mmCIF file of C-alpha atoms in Angstrom:
data_model
loop_
_atom_site.group_PDB
_atom_site.id
_atom_site.type_symbol
_atom_site.label_atom_id
_atom_site.label_comp_id
_atom_site.label_asym_id
_atom_site.label_seq_id
_atom_site.Cartn_x
_atom_site.Cartn_y
_atom_site.Cartn_z
ATOM 1 C CA MET A 1 93.096 77.128 137.694
ATOM 2 C CA PRO A 2 92.142 81.043 138.095
ATOM 3 C CA GLU A 3 89.629 82.285 135.824
ATOM 4 C CA ALA A 4 90.408 85.532 133.808
ATOM 5 C CA TYR A 5 87.591 88.201 133.888
ATOM 6 C CA ILE A 6 86.916 91.248 131.682
ATOM 7 C CA TYR A 7 86.684 94.154 133.875
ATOM 8 C CA ASP A 8 86.360 96.997 131.177
ATOM 9 C CA HIS A 9 87.272 97.904 127.732
ATOM 10 C CA VAL A 10 87.685 101.103 125.575
ATOM 11 C CA ARG A 11 88.774 101.900 122.050
ATOM 12 C CA THR A 12 89.379 105.161 119.887
ATOM 13 C CA PRO A 13 87.332 106.270 117.116
ATOM 14 C CA ARG A 14 88.793 104.549 113.819
ATOM 15 C CA GLY A 15 90.217 107.428 111.731
ATOM 16 C CA ARG A 16 90.691 107.207 107.861
ATOM 17 C CA GLY A 17 94.402 105.944 107.224
ATOM 18 C CA LYS A 18 95.162 108.653 104.927
ATOM 19 C CA PRO A 19 97.281 111.719 104.890
ATOM 20 C CA ASP A 20 93.804 113.739 105.425
ATOM 21 C CA GLY A 21 92.319 111.495 108.181
ATOM 22 C CA ALA A 22 91.623 113.215 111.297
ATOM 23 C CA LEU A 23 94.243 111.016 113.082
ATOM 24 C CA HIS A 24 97.305 111.282 110.656
ATOM 25 C CA GLU A 25 98.795 113.753 112.824
ATOM 26 C CA VAL A 26 98.527 111.026 115.899
ATOM 27 C CA THR A 27 101.737 108.846 116.364
ATOM 28 C CA ALA A 28 100.819 105.018 117.307
ATOM 29 C CA LEU A 29 102.245 105.532 120.498
ATOM 30 C CA ALA A 30 99.974 108.717 121.346
ATOM 31 C CA LEU A 31 97.115 106.445 119.949
ATOM 32 C CA ALA A 32 97.925 103.391 122.138
ATOM 33 C CA THR A 33 97.976 105.858 125.038
ATOM 34 C CA VAL A 34 94.525 106.838 124.876
ATOM 35 C CA PRO A 35 92.614 103.826 125.751
ATOM 36 C CA LEU A 36 95.259 102.906 128.276
ATOM 37 C CA LYS A 37 94.647 106.447 129.902
ATOM 38 C CA ALA A 38 90.878 105.859 129.947
ATOM 39 C CA LEU A 39 91.157 102.498 131.515
ATOM 40 C CA LYS A 40 93.218 104.129 134.390
ATOM 41 C CA GLU A 41 90.512 106.879 134.909
ATOM 42 C CA ARG A 42 87.657 104.903 134.691
ATOM 43 C CA ASN A 43 88.491 102.258 137.044
ATOM 44 C CA ASN A 44 90.451 104.409 139.286
ATOM 45 C CA LEU A 45 93.387 102.113 138.958
ATOM 46 C CA GLN A 46 96.374 103.339 140.907
ATOM 47 C CA VAL A 47 99.941 103.608 140.130
ATOM 48 C CA ASP A 48 102.032 100.231 139.463
ATOM 49 C CA THR A 49 98.954 98.293 140.024
ATOM 50 C CA VAL A 50 98.869 96.489 136.628
ATOM 51 C CA ASP A 51 101.047 93.672 136.014
ATOM 52 C CA ASP A 52 101.675 93.739 132.463
ATOM 53 C CA VAL A 53 100.505 95.521 129.012
ATOM 54 C CA ILE A 54 100.562 93.429 125.933
ATOM 55 C CA LEU A 55 99.582 95.506 122.757
ATOM 56 C CA GLY A 56 99.264 94.049 118.933
ATOM 57 C CA VAL A 57 101.025 96.224 116.498
ATOM 58 C CA VAL A 58 101.232 94.717 112.956
ATOM 59 C CA ASP A 59 103.924 96.641 111.394
ATOM 60 C CA PRO A 60 106.202 97.723 114.576
ATOM 61 C CA VAL A 61 108.934 99.586 112.722
ATOM 62 C CA GLY A 62 109.829 103.411 112.682
ATOM 63 C CA GLU A 63 107.619 105.407 115.534
ATOM 64 C CA ALA A 64 105.333 102.337 115.644
ATOM 65 C CA GLY A 65 108.430 100.043 116.968
ATOM 66 C CA SER A 66 110.447 99.719 120.141
ATOM 67 C CA ASP A 67 107.897 98.315 122.097
ATOM 68 C CA ILE A 68 105.323 100.980 122.142
ATOM 69 C CA ALA A 69 103.572 98.813 124.728
ATOM 70 C CA ARG A 70 105.870 99.736 127.550
ATOM 71 C CA PHE A 71 106.066 103.383 126.802
ATOM 72 C CA ALA A 72 102.289 104.088 126.219
ATOM 73 C CA ALA A 73 101.954 102.453 129.815
ATOM 74 C CA LEU A 74 104.351 105.295 130.927
ATOM 75 C CA LYS A 75 102.722 108.054 129.077
ATOM 76 C CA ALA A 76 99.267 106.886 130.324
ATOM 77 C CA GLY A 77 100.622 107.308 133.619
ATOM 78 C CA LEU A 78 100.447 103.488 134.792
ATOM 79 C CA GLY A 79 103.553 103.540 136.567
ATOM 80 C CA GLU A 80 107.115 102.924 135.912
ATOM 81 C CA ALA A 81 106.803 99.433 137.447
ATOM 82 C CA VAL A 82 104.166 98.337 134.739
ATOM 83 C CA PRO A 83 106.188 96.736 131.909
ATOM 84 C CA GLY A 84 105.092 96.362 128.267
ATOM 85 C CA VAL A 85 105.320 93.581 125.357
ATOM 86 C CA GLN A 86 104.444 94.487 121.767
ATOM 87 C CA ILE A 87 103.209 91.370 119.459
ATOM 88 C CA SER A 88 101.835 90.574 116.221
ATOM 89 C CA ARG A 89 99.972 87.634 114.658
ATOM 90 C CA PHE A 90 99.098 90.201 111.931
ATOM 91 C CA CYS A 91 95.377 90.845 111.954
ATOM 92 C CA ALA A 92 94.629 88.964 115.106
ATOM 93 C CA SER A 93 97.124 90.572 117.287
ATOM 94 C CA GLY A 94 94.984 92.677 119.169
ATOM 95 C CA LEU A 95 93.017 89.452 120.283
ATOM 96 C CA ASP A 96 95.974 87.392 120.705
ATOM 97 C CA ALA A 97 97.118 90.271 123.018
ATOM 98 C CA VAL A 98 93.756 89.901 125.328
ATOM 99 C CA ASN A 99 94.183 86.067 125.189
ATOM 100 C CA PHE A 100 97.866 86.339 126.277
ATOM 101 C CA ALA A 101 96.663 88.633 128.859
ATOM 102 C CA ALA A 102 94.110 85.939 129.906
ATOM 103 C CA ALA A 103 96.625 83.249 129.706
ATOM 104 C CA GLN A 104 99.126 85.303 132.323
ATOM 105 C CA ILE A 105 96.014 85.485 134.769
ATOM 106 C CA MET A 106 94.788 81.924 134.217
ATOM 107 C CA SER A 107 98.414 80.713 135.067
ATOM 108 C CA GLY A 108 98.271 82.658 138.319
ATOM 109 C CA GLN A 109 101.648 84.777 137.434
ATOM 110 C CA HIS A 110 99.769 87.870 137.190
ATOM 111 C CA GLU A 111 96.719 89.573 138.713
ATOM 112 C CA LEU A 112 95.785 92.494 136.511
ATOM 113 C CA VAL A 113 96.723 92.790 132.862
ATOM 114 C CA ILE A 114 95.735 95.052 129.803
ATOM 115 C CA GLY A 115 95.542 93.436 126.507
ATOM 116 C CA GLY A 116 94.750 95.337 123.220
ATOM 117 C CA GLY A 117 96.580 96.835 120.094
ATOM 118 C CA ALA A 118 97.196 100.349 118.118
ATOM 119 C CA GLU A 119 97.885 100.824 114.292
ATOM 120 C CA SER A 120 98.769 104.386 112.763
ATOM 121 C CA MET A 121 97.900 102.967 109.195
ATOM 122 C CA SER A 122 98.396 106.523 107.891
ATOM 123 C CA ARG A 123 101.736 106.946 109.289
ATOM 124 C CA VAL A 124 103.346 103.447 109.060
ATOM 125 C CA GLY A 125 102.157 101.985 105.679
ATOM 126 C CA ILE A 126 100.545 98.332 105.447
ATOM 127 C CA GLY A 127 103.568 95.852 104.774
ATOM 128 C CA ALA A 128 106.198 98.661 106.126
ATOM 129 C CA SER A 129 107.914 95.833 108.297
ATOM 130 C CA GLY A 130 108.311 93.685 105.181
ATOM 131 C CA GLY A 131 108.081 90.072 105.371
ATOM 132 C CA ALA A 132 110.073 86.564 104.378
ATOM 133 C CA TRP A 133 107.113 85.060 102.989
ATOM 134 C CA PRO A 134 106.254 86.956 100.078
ATOM 135 C CA MET A 135 110.000 88.087 99.445
ATOM 136 C CA ASP A 136 111.724 84.478 99.760
ATOM 137 C CA PRO A 137 111.054 82.496 96.764
ATOM 138 C CA SER A 138 111.803 79.245 98.632
ATOM 139 C CA MET A 139 108.895 80.089 101.279
ATOM 140 C CA ALA A 140 106.286 81.817 98.391
ATOM 141 C CA ILE A 141 106.528 79.370 95.609
ATOM 142 C CA PRO A 142 105.793 76.138 97.402
ATOM 143 C CA SER A 143 103.080 77.677 99.506
ATOM 144 C CA TYR A 144 101.448 79.514 96.839
ATOM 145 C CA PHE A 145 101.933 83.067 98.110
ATOM 146 C CA MET A 146 99.200 85.570 96.546
ATOM 147 C CA PRO A 147 98.138 89.049 97.781
ATOM 148 C CA GLN A 148 95.348 88.850 100.274
ATOM 149 C CA GLY A 149 92.720 90.444 97.847
ATOM 150 C CA VAL A 150 93.422 87.529 95.337
ATOM 151 C CA SER A 151 93.007 84.910 98.231
ATOM 152 C CA ALA A 152 89.592 86.722 98.892
ATOM 153 C CA ASP A 153 88.537 86.273 95.262
ATOM 154 C CA LEU A 154 89.876 82.856 95.423
ATOM 155 C CA ILE A 155 87.221 82.250 98.382
ATOM 156 C CA ALA A 156 84.568 83.771 96.802
ATOM 157 C CA THR A 157 85.046 81.788 93.340
ATOM 158 C CA LYS A 158 85.421 78.447 95.218
ATOM 159 C CA TYR A 159 82.302 78.933 97.512
ATOM 160 C CA GLY A 160 79.940 80.544 94.962
ATOM 161 C CA PHE A 161 79.522 84.292 96.305
ATOM 162 C CA SER A 162 78.873 86.535 93.316
ATOM 163 C CA ARG A 163 79.501 90.241 92.976
ATOM 164 C CA ASP A 164 75.889 90.964 94.428
ATOM 165 C CA ASP A 165 76.481 88.842 97.176
ATOM 166 C CA VAL A 166 79.579 90.597 98.535
ATOM 167 C CA ASP A 167 78.188 93.899 97.543
ATOM 168 C CA ALA A 168 74.783 93.201 99.591
ATOM 169 C CA TYR A 169 76.790 92.259 102.627
ATOM 170 C CA ALA A 170 79.003 95.254 102.162
ATOM 171 C CA VAL A 171 75.702 97.415 102.482
ATOM 172 C CA GLN A 172 74.553 95.742 105.340
ATOM 173 C CA SER A 173 77.816 96.196 107.433
ATOM 174 C CA GLN A 174 77.403 99.889 106.643
ATOM 175 C CA GLN A 175 74.060 100.102 107.617
ATOM 176 C CA ARG A 176 74.484 98.177 110.702
ATOM 177 C CA ALA A 177 77.291 100.284 111.673
ATOM 178 C CA ALA A 178 75.384 103.824 111.051
ATOM 179 C CA LYS A 179 72.435 102.425 113.170
ATOM 180 C CA SER A 180 74.881 101.576 115.922
ATOM 181 C CA TRP A 181 76.170 105.011 115.957
ATOM 182 C CA GLU A 182 72.786 106.640 115.878
ATOM 183 C CA GLU A 183 71.327 104.253 118.649
ATOM 184 C CA GLY A 184 74.126 105.076 120.617
ATOM 185 C CA ARG A 185 75.716 101.761 121.152
ATOM 186 C CA PHE A 186 79.235 102.558 121.042
ATOM 187 C CA ASP A 187 79.009 105.454 123.299
ATOM 188 C CA LYS A 188 80.420 104.172 126.434
ATOM 189 C CA SER A 189 83.283 102.236 125.012
ATOM 190 C CA VAL A 190 84.448 105.037 122.485
ATOM 191 C CA VAL A 191 86.784 107.525 124.059
ATOM 192 C CA PRO A 192 87.797 110.622 121.836
ATOM 193 C CA VAL A 193 91.128 111.366 120.705
ATOM 194 C CA LYS A 194 92.241 114.770 121.844
ATOM 195 C CA ASP A 195 95.339 117.284 121.173
ATOM 196 C CA ILE A 196 97.462 118.488 123.832
ATOM 197 C CA ASN A 197 95.417 121.348 124.293
ATOM 198 C CA GLY A 198 92.313 118.910 125.176
ATOM 199 C CA LEU A 199 90.529 119.538 122.047
ATOM 200 C CA THR A 200 88.884 116.838 120.503
ATOM 201 C CA ILE A 201 90.415 115.507 117.156
ATOM 202 C CA LEU A 202 88.094 112.685 116.610
ATOM 203 C CA ALA A 203 85.153 111.448 118.590
ATOM 204 C CA LYS A 204 83.507 109.017 115.717
ATOM 205 C CA ASP A 205 84.548 106.523 113.355
ATOM 206 C CA GLU A 206 85.429 108.416 110.414
ATOM 207 C CA HIS A 207 85.552 105.689 107.676
ATOM 208 C CA MET A 208 81.701 104.872 107.493
ATOM 209 C CA ARG A 209 79.918 105.589 104.387
ATOM 210 C CA PRO A 210 76.130 105.020 105.452
ATOM 211 C CA THR A 211 74.484 106.131 102.135
ATOM 212 C CA THR A 212 76.261 103.328 100.378
ATOM 213 C CA THR A 213 73.912 101.211 98.156
ATOM 214 C CA MET A 214 73.990 98.325 95.766
ATOM 215 C CA GLN A 215 73.984 100.870 92.804
ATOM 216 C CA SER A 216 76.883 103.212 94.175
ATOM 217 C CA LEU A 217 79.180 99.791 94.953
ATOM 218 C CA GLY A 218 78.073 98.664 91.395
ATOM 219 C CA GLN A 219 80.276 101.478 90.084
ATOM 220 C CA LEU A 220 83.470 100.140 91.453
ATOM 221 C CA GLN A 221 85.807 98.230 89.510
ATOM 222 C CA PRO A 222 87.378 95.097 91.135
ATOM 223 C CA SER A 223 90.404 96.034 93.057
ATOM 224 C CA PHE A 224 92.595 92.840 92.513
ATOM 225 C CA VAL A 225 92.180 91.908 88.437
ATOM 226 C CA GLN A 226 95.476 93.686 87.677
ATOM 227 C CA MET A 227 97.799 91.989 90.395
ATOM 228 C CA GLY A 228 95.862 88.590 89.735
ATOM 229 C CA VAL A 229 96.130 88.661 85.902
ATOM 230 C CA MET A 230 98.982 90.857 84.949
ATOM 231 C CA GLY A 231 100.966 89.902 88.089
ATOM 232 C CA GLY A 232 100.562 86.409 87.540
ATOM 233 C CA PHE A 233 98.898 85.793 90.899
ATOM 234 C CA ASP A 234 95.640 84.245 89.014
ATOM 235 C CA ALA A 235 97.842 81.527 88.083
ATOM 236 C CA VAL A 236 98.876 81.015 91.313
ATOM 237 C CA ALA A 237 95.464 80.782 92.578
ATOM 238 C CA ILE A 238 94.318 78.282 90.003
ATOM 239 C CA GLN A 239 97.585 76.056 90.545
ATOM 240 C CA SER A 240 96.674 76.045 94.319
ATOM 241 C CA HIS A 241 93.344 75.110 93.596
ATOM 242 C CA PRO A 242 93.112 73.002 90.227
ATOM 243 C CA GLU A 243 89.150 72.798 90.338
ATOM 244 C CA ILE A 244 88.883 76.160 89.813
ATOM 245 C CA GLU A 245 89.096 76.978 86.100
ATOM 246 C CA LYS A 246 89.087 81.010 86.396
ATOM 247 C CA ILE A 247 88.952 83.518 89.091
ATOM 248 C CA ASN A 248 85.766 85.534 89.665
ATOM 249 C CA TYR A 249 86.913 88.911 90.813
ATOM 250 C CA VAL A 250 84.470 90.560 93.011
ATOM 251 C CA HIS A 251 86.356 92.363 95.728
ATOM 252 C CA HIS A 252 86.889 96.087 95.756
ATOM 253 C CA ALA A 253 87.447 98.819 98.162
ATOM 254 C CA GLY A 254 83.554 98.940 99.029
ATOM 255 C CA ASN A 255 83.284 95.389 100.265
ATOM 256 C CA SER A 256 86.889 94.962 101.934
ATOM 257 C CA SER A 257 87.946 96.338 105.276
ATOM 258 C CA GLY A 258 89.019 99.925 105.354
ATOM 259 C CA ILE A 259 92.462 101.282 106.134
ATOM 260 C CA VAL A 260 92.266 103.072 109.217
ATOM 261 C CA ASP A 261 94.065 104.356 112.403
ATOM 262 C CA GLY A 262 92.710 103.466 115.867
ATOM 263 C CA ALA A 263 93.909 101.693 119.337
ATOM 264 C CA GLY A 264 91.818 99.636 121.890
ATOM 265 C CA ALA A 265 92.387 97.823 124.936
ATOM 266 C CA VAL A 266 90.862 95.572 127.631
ATOM 267 C CA LEU A 267 91.531 95.247 131.115
ATOM 268 C CA LEU A 268 91.526 91.674 132.514
ATOM 269 C CA GLY A 269 92.065 90.378 136.014
ATOM 270 C CA SER A 270 91.789 87.460 138.326
ATOM 271 C CA LYS A 271 88.760 87.365 140.884
ATOM 272 C CA ASP A 272 90.589 88.403 143.625
ATOM 273 C CA ALA A 273 92.091 91.520 141.623
ATOM 274 C CA GLY A 274 88.682 92.500 141.272
ATOM 275 C CA ALA A 275 88.008 92.354 144.900
ATOM 276 C CA LYS A 276 91.327 94.079 145.673
ATOM 277 C CA TYR A 277 90.806 96.948 143.473
ATOM 278 C CA GLY A 278 86.876 97.205 143.699
ATOM 279 C CA LEU A 279 86.369 96.283 139.911
ATOM 280 C CA LYS A 280 82.785 94.509 138.496
ATOM 281 C CA ALA A 281 83.666 91.757 136.128
ATOM 282 C CA ARG A 282 81.435 92.065 133.226
ATOM 283 C CA ALA A 283 82.404 88.790 131.688
ATOM 284 C CA LYS A 284 85.093 85.826 131.503
ATOM 285 C CA ILE A 285 87.372 84.292 129.061
ATOM 286 C CA ARG A 286 85.653 81.109 128.344
ATOM 287 C CA ALA A 287 88.411 79.532 125.853
ATOM 288 C CA PHE A 288 90.747 80.568 123.062
ATOM 289 C CA VAL A 289 92.806 78.621 120.595
ATOM 290 C CA ASN A 290 94.964 79.666 117.510
ATOM 291 C CA ILE A 291 95.321 77.448 114.384
ATOM 292 C CA GLY A 292 97.239 77.555 110.882
ATOM 293 C CA SER A 293 95.379 77.143 107.867
ATOM 294 C CA GLU A 294 95.833 76.736 104.163
ATOM 295 C CA PRO A 295 98.624 79.623 103.182
ATOM 296 C CA ALA A 296 97.346 80.036 99.655
ATOM 297 C CA MET A 297 93.350 80.329 100.665
ATOM 298 C CA MET A 298 94.915 82.015 103.571
ATOM 299 C CA LEU A 299 91.548 83.758 104.811
ATOM 300 C CA THR A 300 89.516 80.540 105.680
ATOM 301 C CA GLY A 301 91.256 80.364 109.234
ATOM 302 C CA PRO A 302 88.208 81.594 111.249
ATOM 303 C CA VAL A 303 86.177 78.460 110.026
ATOM 304 C CA ASP A 304 89.052 76.206 111.035
ATOM 305 C CA VAL A 305 90.032 77.740 114.302
ATOM 306 C CA THR A 306 86.218 77.533 115.406
ATOM 307 C CA ASN A 307 85.916 74.041 114.703
ATOM 308 C CA LYS A 308 89.042 73.528 116.920
ATOM 309 C CA LEU A 309 87.604 75.841 119.761
ATOM 310 C CA PHE A 310 84.511 73.949 119.807
ATOM 311 C CA ALA A 311 86.320 70.743 120.179
ATOM 312 C CA ARG A 312 88.433 71.986 122.942
ATOM 313 C CA SER A 313 85.840 73.819 124.849
ATOM 314 C CA GLY A 314 83.044 71.392 124.468
ATOM 315 C CA MET A 315 80.818 73.696 123.093
ATOM 316 C CA THR A 316 79.058 74.116 120.115
ATOM 317 C CA LYS A 317 77.293 76.584 117.805
ATOM 318 C CA ALA A 318 74.200 76.388 119.994
ATOM 319 C CA ASP A 319 75.910 77.630 123.051
ATOM 320 C CA ILE A 320 76.956 80.957 121.013
ATOM 321 C CA ASP A 321 74.558 83.787 121.046
ATOM 322 C CA LEU A 322 76.697 85.944 119.023
ATOM 323 C CA PHE A 323 79.355 85.946 116.637
ATOM 324 C CA GLU A 324 81.810 88.523 115.701
ATOM 325 C CA LEU A 325 84.092 88.071 112.763
ATOM 326 C CA ASN A 326 86.550 90.681 111.348
ATOM 327 C CA GLU A 327 85.415 91.503 108.112
ATOM 328 C CA ALA A 328 88.791 91.632 106.328
ATOM 329 C CA PHE A 329 86.788 90.885 103.215
ATOM 330 C CA ALA A 330 82.911 90.196 102.446
ATOM 331 C CA SER A 331 83.681 86.433 101.155
ATOM 332 C CA VAL A 332 85.583 85.943 104.498
ATOM 333 C CA VAL A 333 82.383 86.226 106.707
ATOM 334 C CA LEU A 334 79.920 85.173 103.754
ATOM 335 C CA ARG A 335 82.305 81.736 103.916
ATOM 336 C CA PHE A 336 82.126 81.559 108.090
ATOM 337 C CA ILE A 337 78.071 82.099 107.734
ATOM 338 C CA GLN A 338 78.013 79.177 105.184
ATOM 339 C CA ALA A 339 80.134 76.790 106.800
ATOM 340 C CA PHE A 340 78.232 77.130 109.966
ATOM 341 C CA GLU A 341 75.101 78.122 108.985
ATOM 342 C CA ILE A 342 74.817 80.840 111.210
ATOM 343 C CA ASP A 343 71.791 83.114 111.251
ATOM 344 C CA ASN A 344 72.413 86.487 109.649
ATOM 345 C CA ASP A 345 70.918 88.348 113.048
ATOM 346 C CA LYS A 346 73.677 86.642 115.079
ATOM 347 C CA ILE A 347 76.946 87.756 113.443
ATOM 348 C CA ASN A 348 78.519 91.336 113.277
ATOM 349 C CA VAL A 349 74.934 92.912 114.362
ATOM 350 C CA ASN A 350 76.828 96.389 114.615
ATOM 351 C CA GLY A 351 78.692 96.253 111.301
ATOM 352 C CA GLY A 352 82.282 95.632 111.147
ATOM 353 C CA ALA A 353 85.617 96.487 109.310
ATOM 354 C CA ILE A 354 83.983 97.105 105.669
ATOM 355 C CA ALA A 355 82.166 100.121 107.228
ATOM 356 C CA LEU A 356 84.324 101.001 110.380
ATOM 357 C CA GLY A 357 87.537 100.185 109.186
ATOM 358 C CA HIS A 358 90.476 97.389 110.421
ATOM 359 C CA PRO A 359 93.338 99.037 112.638
ATOM 360 C CA LEU A 360 95.356 95.728 112.265
ATOM 361 C CA GLY A 361 96.859 95.399 115.536
ATOM 362 C CA ALA A 362 93.930 96.778 117.364
ATOM 363 C CA THR A 363 90.992 95.171 115.875
ATOM 364 C CA GLY A 364 90.853 91.995 118.035
ATOM 365 C CA ALA A 365 90.741 93.733 120.966
ATOM 366 C CA MET A 366 88.149 96.127 119.399
ATOM 367 C CA ILE A 367 85.531 93.718 118.117
ATOM 368 C CA LEU A 368 85.675 91.793 121.432
ATOM 369 C CA GLY A 369 84.565 94.802 123.421
ATOM 370 C CA THR A 370 81.952 95.394 120.670
ATOM 371 C CA VAL A 371 80.522 92.301 120.988
ATOM 372 C CA LEU A 372 80.584 92.361 125.019
ATOM 373 C CA ASP A 373 78.668 95.639 124.822
ATOM 374 C CA GLU A 374 76.103 93.899 122.648
ATOM 375 C CA LEU A 375 75.773 90.750 124.596
ATOM 376 C CA GLU A 376 74.836 93.170 127.639
ATOM 377 C CA ARG A 377 72.734 95.600 125.554
ATOM 378 C CA THR A 378 70.720 92.371 124.429
ATOM 379 C CA ASP A 379 71.027 90.498 127.611
ATOM 380 C CA LYS A 380 72.518 87.772 125.920
ATOM 381 C CA SER A 381 75.176 85.299 127.283
ATOM 382 C CA THR A 382 77.974 84.210 125.309
ATOM 383 C CA ALA A 383 79.884 85.247 121.909
ATOM 384 C CA LEU A 384 82.791 83.851 119.852
ATOM 385 C CA VAL A 385 85.301 86.471 118.498
ATOM 386 C CA THR A 386 87.623 85.584 115.753
ATOM 387 C CA LEU A 387 89.619 87.028 112.629
ATOM 388 C CA CYS A 388 91.304 85.660 109.659
ATOM 389 C CA ILE A 389 94.987 86.009 109.575
ATOM 390 C CA GLY A 390 97.961 86.387 106.758
ATOM 391 C CA GLY A 391 99.820 83.682 106.122
ATOM 392 C CA GLY A 392 96.864 81.194 106.693
ATOM 393 C CA MET A 393 96.108 81.181 110.525
ATOM 394 C CA GLY A 394 93.119 81.808 112.677
ATOM 395 C CA THR A 395 92.367 83.005 116.184
ATOM 396 C CA ALA A 396 89.232 82.599 118.179
ATOM 397 C CA THR A 397 87.839 83.289 121.661
ATOM 398 C CA ILE A 398 84.568 82.678 123.823
ATOM 399 C CA ILE A 399 83.538 85.135 126.384
ATOM 400 C CA GLU A 400 80.704 84.758 128.604
ATOM 401 C CA ARG A 401 78.810 87.481 130.642
ATOM 402 C CA VAL A 402 79.059 87.007 134.350
#
């Protein structure tokens, strides 16, 4: 079976997902075009050489709908023979797009594929595409539907994470992200977003708050108490986990992932494609899997999918040099660290979505690129990338430098 190699990756900066955010005037299509065009130029890709473009978009409605992968490929100048497909597995969409691209290559059907994602959360609001799970009682009631924030607080309660624990993790994320920017760790992989006149709109992640402290976070009230207590989801959480007597609400905007705009893309290909187009492989895809996990707890999928990935790949924690887990909420990462007894200096070492933000459909591709850069910077070999997913799922991928 052919192996799938990673030849390059780029991403945009993340802009605050609000009307006053720097990228608010940039459509999802325009965002998606930025990394595709950068990959084309950086790798001297000729017109019509890419076999497919796969982009994750979690809310593919309105201007973000109608298969923007195809039209971003056209807008980026990849050629009219280059098709595109838009996918959604919620927060893991960007990583799944990379995995789908790898699968096309490993099957021998395609030689050169781009996987990535884009999300303009300031223009197309989270949840804009609706959903059967929260809206259909026949599904919501037996599966104990609750908002993700309540699920995050359920995780914190069940596994013993205090307000200080989640806030301390959030401060660390901010400090690590700020240090990474200061040391230029993102420089080679972040491409600025420019306007039609070529003027830079945004060149650096906008959501960061590097001066965050335990004291400043301590002033924030928990965000999900009202929907938990007044909305009745507190009772749903306890019913789904009767061993819990009372939910300890610890999450707020400062220790949860930021709402942002952004796009990222990864160029993958076979060994033959690399030789044909003069590309130098940076890493290869070792293994990837998906899994369903408990819908009520919802956000523990990374633990389940990592166990499955280790079993399928024949690898263990000892084979992994770095872990990259999307910081949807602080308790998600703390539970993953707890479950696998991971050293703090091996996971999310450049900060994560708490500091940088989580552009839903793009994040998976972005964090895969981030950890690849870190492997190269520190001369390490293997990394595991994973994300929790709405509805109770997990996606995970292992990459290895070459």
